[in-house]
PDB file of C-alpha atoms in Angstrom:
ATOM      1  CA  MET A   1     130.785 148.061  16.386  1.00 41.00           C
ATOM      2  CA  SER A   2     132.390 146.370  13.490  1.00 42.00           C
ATOM      3  CA  GLU A   3     134.420 148.445  10.430  1.00 41.00           C
ATOM      4  CA  ASP A   4     132.653 146.104   7.929  1.00 42.00           C
ATOM      5  CA  LYS A   5     129.335 146.902   8.972  1.00 42.00           C
ATOM      6  CA  GLN A   6     127.162 148.397   6.081  1.00 43.00           C
ATOM      7  CA  LYS A   7     125.768 151.566   6.274  1.00 44.00           C
ATOM      8  CA  LYS A   8     122.079 151.666   6.320  1.00 46.00           C
ATOM      9  CA  PRO A   9     120.724 154.053   3.636  1.00 45.00           C
ATOM     10  CA  GLY A  10     117.818 156.427   4.304  1.00 50.00           C
ATOM     11  CA  GLY A  11     114.064 155.294   5.896  1.00 63.00           C
ATOM     12  CA  MET A  12     110.999 155.356   4.725  1.00 66.00           C
ATOM     13  CA  LEU A  13     110.226 158.421   6.685  1.00 75.00           C
ATOM     14  CA  GLY A  14     113.189 160.119   5.074  1.00 72.00           C
ATOM     15  CA  ASN A  15     112.257 159.007   1.491  1.00 73.00           C
ATOM     16  CA  LEU A  16     108.785 160.554   1.750  1.00 74.00           C
ATOM     17  CA  ALA A  17     110.367 164.363   3.596  1.00 79.00           C
ATOM     18  CA  PHE A  18     112.978 164.879   1.243  1.00 80.00           C
ATOM     19  CA  ASN A  19     111.527 163.674  -2.186  1.00 78.00           C
ATOM     20  CA  ILE A  20     107.558 164.635  -1.503  1.00 77.00           C
ATOM     21  CA  ILE A  21     106.551 166.416   1.613  1.00 79.00           C
ATOM     22  CA  ILE A  22     109.603 169.189   1.602  1.00 85.00           C
ATOM     23  CA  PRO A  23     109.795 169.654  -2.468  1.00 88.00           C
ATOM     24  CA  VAL A  24     105.660 169.915  -2.721  1.00 86.00           C
ATOM     25  CA  LEU A  25     105.304 172.436   0.124  1.00 87.00           C
ATOM     26  CA  ILE A  26     107.846 174.527  -1.475  1.00 89.00           C
ATOM     27  CA  MET A  27     106.353 174.234  -4.823  1.00 88.00           C
ATOM     28  CA  THR A  28     102.826 174.341  -3.237  1.00 85.00           C
ATOM     29  CA  LYS A  29     102.891 177.527  -0.571  1.00 84.00           C
ATOM     30  CA  LEU A  30     106.396 179.380  -1.859  1.00 85.00           C
ATOM     31  CA  SER A  31     106.463 179.804  -5.631  1.00 85.00           C
ATOM     32  CA  GLY A  32     104.065 183.352  -5.574  1.00 84.00           C
ATOM     33  CA  GLU A  33     105.980 186.496  -6.344  1.00 82.00           C
ATOM     34  CA  ALA A  34     105.881 187.604  -3.113  1.00 82.00           C
ATOM     35  CA  TYR A  35     108.102 184.642  -2.150  1.00 84.00           C
ATOM     36  CA  LEU A  36     110.423 182.861  -4.092  1.00 89.00           C
ATOM     37  CA  GLY A  37     108.855 182.964  -7.076  1.00 87.00           C
ATOM     38  CA  PRO A  38     108.455 180.250  -9.735  1.00 88.00           C
ATOM     39  CA  ALA A  39     111.581 179.720 -10.861  1.00 88.00           C
ATOM     40  CA  TRP A  40     113.295 179.707  -7.503  1.00 89.00           C
ATOM     41  CA  SER A  41     110.786 177.493  -5.657  1.00 90.00           C
ATOM     42  CA  ILE A  42     111.341 174.601  -8.211  1.00 89.00           C
ATOM     43  CA  VAL A  43     115.215 174.969  -7.801  1.00 89.00           C
ATOM     44  CA  VAL A  44     115.164 175.431  -4.096  1.00 91.00           C
ATOM     45  CA  ALA A  45     112.471 172.142  -4.251  1.00 88.00           C
ATOM     46  CA  LEU A  46     114.661 170.130  -6.379  1.00 87.00           C
ATOM     47  CA  ILE A  47     118.067 170.478  -3.485  1.00 88.00           C
ATOM     48  CA  PHE A  48     116.026 168.036  -1.240  1.00 87.00           C
ATOM     49  CA  PRO A  49     115.754 164.950  -3.388  1.00 85.00           C
ATOM     50  CA  ILE A  50     118.959 165.644  -5.106  1.00 84.00           C
ATOM     51  CA  GLY A  51     121.043 165.953  -1.736  1.00 86.00           C
ATOM     52  CA  PHE A  52     119.358 163.285  -0.256  1.00 83.00           C
ATOM     53  CA  GLY A  53     119.969 160.812  -3.237  1.00 80.00           C
ATOM     54  CA  LEU A  54     123.812 162.040  -3.114  1.00 82.00           C
ATOM     55  CA  TRP A  55     123.796 161.531   0.649  1.00 83.00           C
ATOM     56  CA  ASP A  56     121.515 158.019   0.183  1.00 76.00           C
ATOM     57  CA  LEU A  57     124.403 156.771  -2.328  1.00 75.00           C
ATOM     58  CA  LYS A  58     127.475 157.720  -0.001  1.00 77.00           C
ATOM     59  CA  GLN A  59     125.609 156.175   3.613  1.00 76.00           C
ATOM     60  CA  SER A  60     125.250 153.085   1.503  1.00 70.00           C
ATOM     61  CA  GLY A  61     128.668 152.970   0.403  1.00 67.00           C
ATOM     62  CA  LYS A  62     127.012 152.225  -3.095  1.00 64.00           C
ATOM     63  CA  PHE A  63     126.823 153.758  -6.468  1.00 58.00           C
ATOM     64  CA  ASN A  64     124.057 152.010  -8.691  1.00 61.00           C
ATOM     65  CA  ALA A  65     122.597 152.722 -11.667  1.00 63.00           C
ATOM     66  CA  PHE A  66     119.142 153.375 -10.410  1.00 65.00           C
ATOM     67  CA  SER A  67     120.189 156.027  -7.466  1.00 68.00           C
ATOM     68  CA  ILE A  68     121.813 157.874  -9.998  1.00 76.00           C
ATOM     69  CA  LEU A  69     118.884 157.521 -12.760  1.00 76.00           C
ATOM     70  CA  GLY A  70     116.591 158.666 -10.027  1.00 75.00           C
ATOM     71  CA  ILE A  71     119.102 161.784  -9.223  1.00 79.00           C
ATOM     72  CA  VAL A  72     119.395 162.610 -13.128  1.00 84.00           C
ATOM     73  CA  SER A  73     114.969 161.949 -13.293  1.00 84.00           C
ATOM     74  CA  VAL A  74     114.969 165.179 -10.741  1.00 84.00           C
ATOM     75  CA  ILE A  75     117.835 167.101 -12.466  1.00 87.00           C
ATOM     76  CA  LEU A  76     116.036 166.567 -15.748  1.00 89.00           C
ATOM     77  CA  THR A  77     112.449 167.591 -14.037  1.00 86.00           C
ATOM     78  CA  GLY A  78     114.086 171.231 -13.449  1.00 86.00           C
ATOM     79  CA  GLY A  79     115.913 171.564 -16.508  1.00 88.00           C
ATOM     80  CA  ILE A  80     113.120 170.886 -18.645  1.00 90.00           C
ATOM     81  CA  SER A  81     110.511 173.008 -15.861  1.00 87.00           C
ATOM     82  CA  LEU A  82     113.369 175.899 -15.655  1.00 88.00           C
ATOM     83  CA  LEU A  83     114.166 175.931 -19.439  1.00 89.00           C
ATOM     84  CA  LYS A  84     110.117 176.759 -20.076  1.00 89.00           C
ATOM     85  CA  LEU A  85     109.443 173.680 -22.683  1.00 92.00           C
ATOM     86  CA  PRO A  86     106.244 172.117 -22.737  1.00 92.00           C
ATOM     87  CA  ALA A  87     104.502 170.115 -20.224  1.00 90.00           C
ATOM     88  CA  GLU A  88     104.485 167.113 -22.651  1.00 92.00           C
ATOM     89  CA  TYR A  89     108.268 166.944 -22.124  1.00 94.00           C
ATOM     90  CA  ILE A  90     108.091 165.946 -18.474  1.00 92.00           C
ATOM     91  CA  ALA A  91     105.182 163.327 -19.376  1.00 93.00           C
ATOM     92  CA  ILE A  92     107.409 162.119 -21.910  1.00 94.00           C
ATOM     93  CA  LYS A  93     110.509 161.814 -19.020  1.00 92.00           C
ATOM     94  CA  GLU A  94     108.183 160.974 -16.291  1.00 90.00           C
ATOM     95  CA  ALA A  95     107.179 157.855 -18.630  1.00 93.00           C
ATOM     96  CA  THR A  96     110.229 157.005 -20.496  1.00 92.00           C
ATOM     97  CA  ILE A  97     112.761 156.167 -17.240  1.00 88.00           C
ATOM     98  CA  PRO A  98     110.476 153.357 -15.688  1.00 91.00           C
ATOM     99  CA  ALA A  99     109.658 151.976 -19.203  1.00 93.00           C
ATOM    100  CA  LEU A 100     113.097 152.013 -19.803  1.00 91.00           C
ATOM    101  CA  ILE A 101     113.470 149.832 -16.495  1.00 88.00           C
ATOM    102  CA  GLY A 102     110.974 147.695 -17.183  1.00 91.00           C
ATOM    103  CA  LEU A 103     112.645 146.951 -20.549  1.00 93.00           C
ATOM    104  CA  ALA A 104     116.067 146.327 -18.832  1.00 90.00           C
ATOM    105  CA  VAL A 105     113.900 143.537 -16.387  1.00 89.00           C
ATOM    106  CA  LEU A 106     113.184 141.613 -19.295  1.00 90.00           C
ATOM    107  CA  ILE A 107     116.276 141.792 -21.084  1.00 90.00           C
ATOM    108  CA  THR A 108     118.509 140.841 -18.691  1.00 88.00           C
ATOM    109  CA  GLN A 109     116.274 137.580 -17.203  1.00 85.00           C
ATOM    110  CA  ARG A 110     118.120 135.635 -19.662  1.00 80.00           C
ATOM    111  CA  THR A 111     121.581 136.996 -18.483  1.00 80.00           C
ATOM    112  CA  SER A 112     123.903 135.656 -15.581  1.00 74.00           C
ATOM    113  CA  LYS A 113     122.321 138.867 -13.665  1.00 78.00           C
ATOM    114  CA  PRO A 114     119.045 139.487 -14.065  1.00 82.00           C
ATOM    115  CA  LEU A 115     117.494 142.767 -12.573  1.00 81.00           C
ATOM    116  CA  LEU A 116     115.025 140.474 -10.424  1.00 82.00           C
ATOM    117  CA  LYS A 117     117.726 139.940  -8.269  1.00 78.00           C
ATOM    118  CA  VAL A 118     118.084 143.685  -7.736  1.00 74.00           C
ATOM    119  CA  PHE A 119     114.653 144.729  -7.170  1.00 72.00           C
ATOM    120  CA  VAL A 120     112.745 141.411  -5.619  1.00 73.00           C
ATOM    121  CA  LEU A 121     115.579 138.842  -4.699  1.00 76.00           C
ATOM    122  CA  ASN A 122     118.595 140.583  -3.504  1.00 74.00           C
ATOM    123  CA  GLU A 123     121.350 139.098  -1.363  1.00 76.00           C
ATOM    124  CA  GLN A 124     119.905 141.276   1.540  1.00 77.00           C
ATOM    125  CA  ILE A 125     116.778 138.992   1.107  1.00 80.00           C
ATOM    126  CA  VAL A 126     117.385 135.300  -0.043  1.00 82.00           C
ATOM    127  CA  ASN A 127     120.476 133.381   0.903  1.00 82.00           C
ATOM    128  CA  TRP A 128     121.430 132.408  -2.584  1.00 84.00           C
ATOM    129  CA  GLN A 129     123.925 129.548  -1.214  1.00 85.00           C
ATOM    130  CA  ASN A 130     121.499 127.872   0.657  1.00 86.00           C
ATOM    131  CA  LEU A 131     118.636 128.036  -2.230  1.00 87.00           C
ATOM    132  CA  ASN A 132     120.816 127.103  -5.006  1.00 86.00           C
ATOM    133  CA  GLN A 133     122.096 123.682  -3.191  1.00 89.00           C
ATOM    134  CA  SER A 134     118.715 122.746  -2.373  1.00 90.00           C
ATOM    135  CA  LEU A 135     117.631 123.269  -6.051  1.00 88.00           C
ATOM    136  CA  GLU A 136     120.453 121.368  -6.999  1.00 88.00           C
ATOM    137  CA  ASN A 137     119.521 118.794  -4.288  1.00 88.00           C
ATOM    138  CA  THR A 138     115.790 118.233  -5.477  1.00 88.00           C
ATOM    139  CA  GLY A 139     116.606 118.959  -9.325  1.00 89.00           C
ATOM    140  CA  THR A 140     114.623 121.715  -9.779  1.00 90.00           C
ATOM    141  CA  HIS A 141     117.180 124.873 -10.732  1.00 87.00           C
ATOM    142  CA  ALA A 142     115.537 124.718 -14.599  1.00 87.00           C
ATOM    143  CA  LEU A 143     111.944 124.415 -13.524  1.00 91.00           C
ATOM    144  CA  PHE A 144     113.433 127.509 -10.930  1.00 89.00           C
ATOM    145  CA  GLU A 145     114.393 129.407 -13.940  1.00 87.00           C
ATOM    146  CA  LYS A 146     110.854 129.591 -15.608  1.00 89.00           C
ATOM    147  CA  LYS A 147     109.240 130.778 -12.364  1.00 89.00           C
ATOM    148  CA  MET A 148     111.700 133.393 -12.160  1.00 87.00           C
ATOM    149  CA  ALA A 149     111.367 134.538 -15.779  1.00 89.00           C
ATOM    150  CA  ILE A 150     107.540 134.882 -14.486  1.00 91.00           C
ATOM    151  CA  SER A 151     108.093 137.001 -11.596  1.00 90.00           C
ATOM    152  CA  SER A 152     110.487 139.155 -13.940  1.00 90.00           C
ATOM    153  CA  TYR A 153     106.771 139.790 -16.505  1.00 92.00           C
ATOM    154  CA  ILE A 154     105.522 141.040 -13.313  1.00 91.00           C
ATOM    155  CA  VAL A 155     107.837 143.048 -11.924  1.00 90.00           C
ATOM    156  CA  ALA A 156     108.429 144.580 -15.413  1.00 92.00           C
ATOM    157  CA  GLY A 157     104.751 145.149 -15.663  1.00 92.00           C
ATOM    158  CA  SER A 158     105.016 147.330 -12.515  1.00 91.00           C
ATOM    159  CA  PHE A 159     107.448 149.472 -14.158  1.00 91.00           C
ATOM    160  CA  PHE A 160     105.353 149.794 -17.755  1.00 94.00           C
ATOM    161  CA  LEU A 161     102.115 150.432 -15.011  1.00 93.00           C
ATOM    162  CA  SER A 162     104.512 153.164 -13.710  1.00 91.00           C
ATOM    163  CA  ALA A 163     105.220 154.591 -16.787  1.00 94.00           C
ATOM    164  CA  ALA A 164     101.975 154.593 -17.972  1.00 94.00           C
ATOM    165  CA  LEU A 165     100.453 156.574 -14.469  1.00 93.00           C
ATOM    166  CA  ASN A 166     103.372 158.517 -14.840  1.00 92.00           C
ATOM    167  CA  TYR A 167     102.582 160.037 -18.391  1.00 95.00           C
ATOM    168  CA  ILE A 168      98.747 160.335 -17.469  1.00 95.00           C
ATOM    169  CA  LEU A 169      99.395 162.180 -14.395  1.00 94.00           C
ATOM    170  CA  ALA A 170     101.392 164.483 -15.788  1.00 93.00           C
ATOM    171  CA  LYS A 171      99.225 164.928 -18.978  1.00 94.00           C
ATOM    172  CA  VAL A 172      95.878 165.638 -16.736  1.00 94.00           C
ATOM    173  CA  ILE A 173      97.639 168.269 -14.344  1.00 95.00           C
ATOM    174  CA  LEU A 174     100.215 170.140 -16.051  1.00 93.00           C
ATOM    175  CA  VAL A 175      97.654 172.673 -18.191  1.00 93.00           C
ATOM    176  CA  SER A 176      99.502 175.920 -17.273  1.00 93.00           C
ATOM    177  CA  PRO A 177     101.994 177.460 -18.718  1.00 92.00           C
ATOM    178  CA  PRO A 178     105.558 176.844 -18.116  1.00 90.00           C
ATOM    179  CA  GLY A 179     107.335 179.229 -15.973  1.00 88.00           C
ATOM    180  CA  SER A 180     104.083 180.427 -14.362  1.00 91.00           C
ATOM    181  CA  THR A 181     103.306 180.241 -10.489  1.00 92.00           C
ATOM    182  CA  GLU A 182     100.570 178.065 -11.662  1.00 93.00           C
ATOM    183  CA  TYR A 183     102.354 175.424 -13.569  1.00 93.00           C
ATOM    184  CA  THR A 184     105.067 175.235 -10.734  1.00 93.00           C
ATOM    185  CA  GLU A 185     102.056 174.779  -8.231  1.00 94.00           C
ATOM    186  CA  GLU A 186     100.833 171.795 -10.520  1.00 93.00           C
ATOM    187  CA  LEU A 187     104.181 170.474 -10.525  1.00 92.00           C
ATOM    188  CA  GLY A 188     104.069 170.239  -6.986  1.00 92.00           C
ATOM    189  CA  ARG A 189     100.583 168.464  -7.127  1.00 92.00           C
ATOM    190  CA  MET A 190     101.996 166.059  -9.682  1.00 91.00           C
ATOM    191  CA  THR A 191     104.688 165.254  -7.312  1.00 88.00           C
ATOM    192  CA  ALA A 192     102.574 165.216  -4.159  1.00 90.00           C
ATOM    193  CA  LEU A 193      99.813 162.676  -6.045  1.00 89.00           C
ATOM    194  CA  SER A 194     102.582 160.280  -7.726  1.00 85.00           C
ATOM    195  CA  TYR A 195     103.238 158.556  -4.265  1.00 82.00           C
ATOM    196  CA  PRO A 196      99.328 157.090  -3.989  1.00 86.00           C
ATOM    197  CA  VAL A 197      98.637 157.053  -7.812  1.00 85.00           C
ATOM    198  CA  ILE A 198     102.025 155.260  -8.967  1.00 86.00           C
ATOM    199  CA  VAL A 199     103.992 154.400  -6.548  1.00 84.00           C
ATOM    200  CA  ILE A 200     101.439 152.021  -4.355  1.00 88.00           C
ATOM    201  CA  PRO A 201     100.135 150.347  -7.376  1.00 88.00           C
ATOM    202  CA  SER A 202     103.680 149.575  -8.588  1.00 86.00           C
ATOM    203  CA  MET A 203     104.218 148.298  -5.071  1.00 87.00           C
ATOM    204  CA  LEU A 204     101.817 146.040  -4.933  1.00 90.00           C
ATOM    205  CA  MET A 205     102.835 144.400  -7.601  1.00 89.00           C
ATOM    206  CA  LEU A 206     106.176 144.281  -6.850  1.00 86.00           C
ATOM    207  CA  LEU A 207     105.182 142.352  -3.355  1.00 89.00           C
ATOM    208  CA  ALA A 208     102.763 139.998  -5.866  1.00 91.00           C
ATOM    209  CA  ALA A 209     106.214 139.142  -7.924  1.00 88.00           C
ATOM    210  CA  LEU A 210     107.692 138.537  -4.225  1.00 87.00           C
ATOM    211  CA  TRP A 211     104.874 136.643  -3.194  1.00 90.00           C
ATOM    212  CA  TYR A 212     104.735 134.242  -6.251  1.00 91.00           C
ATOM    213  CA  ILE A 213     108.494 133.392  -6.403  1.00 88.00           C
ATOM    214  CA  PHE A 214     108.785 132.730  -2.359  1.00 89.00           C
ATOM    215  CA  ALA A 215     105.601 129.930  -3.182  1.00 90.00           C
ATOM    216  CA  GLN A 216     107.403 128.129  -5.427  1.00 90.00           C
ATOM    217  CA  ILE A 217     110.537 128.021  -4.028  1.00 89.00           C
ATOM    218  CA  LYS A 218     108.727 126.261  -1.010  1.00 88.00           C
ATOM    219  CA  LYS A 219     107.365 124.376  -3.810  1.00 89.00           C
ATOM    220  CA  LEU A 220     110.060 123.564  -5.487  1.00 89.00           C
ATOM    221  CA  THR A 221     112.644 122.547  -2.844  1.00 88.00           C
ATOM    222  CA  GLY A 222     110.141 121.345  -0.056  1.00 85.00           C
ATOM    223  CA  GLN A 223     111.708 123.234   2.841  1.00 85.00           C
ATOM    224  CA  ASP A 224     110.120 126.176   4.968  1.00 82.00           C
ATOM    225  CA  LEU A 225     110.869 129.670   3.292  1.00 80.00           C
ATOM    226  CA  ASP A 226     112.944 130.477   6.590  1.00 82.00           C
ATOM    227  CA  HIS A 227     115.744 127.932   5.767  1.00 82.00           C
ATOM    228  CA  PHE A 228     116.251 130.405   2.085  1.00 82.00           C
ATOM    229  CA  LEU A 229     115.913 133.924   3.967  1.00 81.00           C
ATOM    230  CA  ALA A 230     119.318 136.103   4.711  1.00 74.00           C
ATOM    231  CA  GLU A 231     120.327 136.258   7.692  1.00 68.00           C
ATOM    232  CA  THR A 232     119.755 140.046   9.468  1.00 50.00           C
ATOM    233  CA  LYS A 233     122.630 141.971  11.147  1.00 46.00           C
TER     234      LYS A 233
END
């Protein structure tokens, strides 16, 4: 096995277990005074996503802003909860982070390094050398950039949707006094519901952006999509 072989980050099962399942079980089942209590259950629950995030960064060998942002988000959730600040702060935090990413997608679309290439058209998916060559040969590079902009709007929309759903979910679920066992259990339920309520709709929009841009690539180049997919190692 070669030394330069990329290390694979944690898979879907690891993400679900450490970011959702284990924290939810701790906050909903161990937050009573007979067990960890509301404060310590939050501390212990948040150790898992933070630890997994740091491990994932080490395994991938790359420190990127979005992985770090995810870890910071978890730390902010813990800090707000432990300081017993109003639930409104959690709702604002939950909405602000995806909204900022959505804005960043729109802003960077006009730069040489659009975030669309991070979320949808990264080098693990697309062979950019082949694609750029084909676009130049057909004289459709400028038109492709316009299609990229449309795809960016779809991706940004997925983050704006996530921001709205995050805020609504937090406002609806977090109704008990901060610092109470009930509040910690509600925080666990909010975490559990975040996957079906927020992640799935956002992922569907990201897949729609991917489908759209792939359809445009095939249309503009006249070549089969397999020619532009990155080789798997």
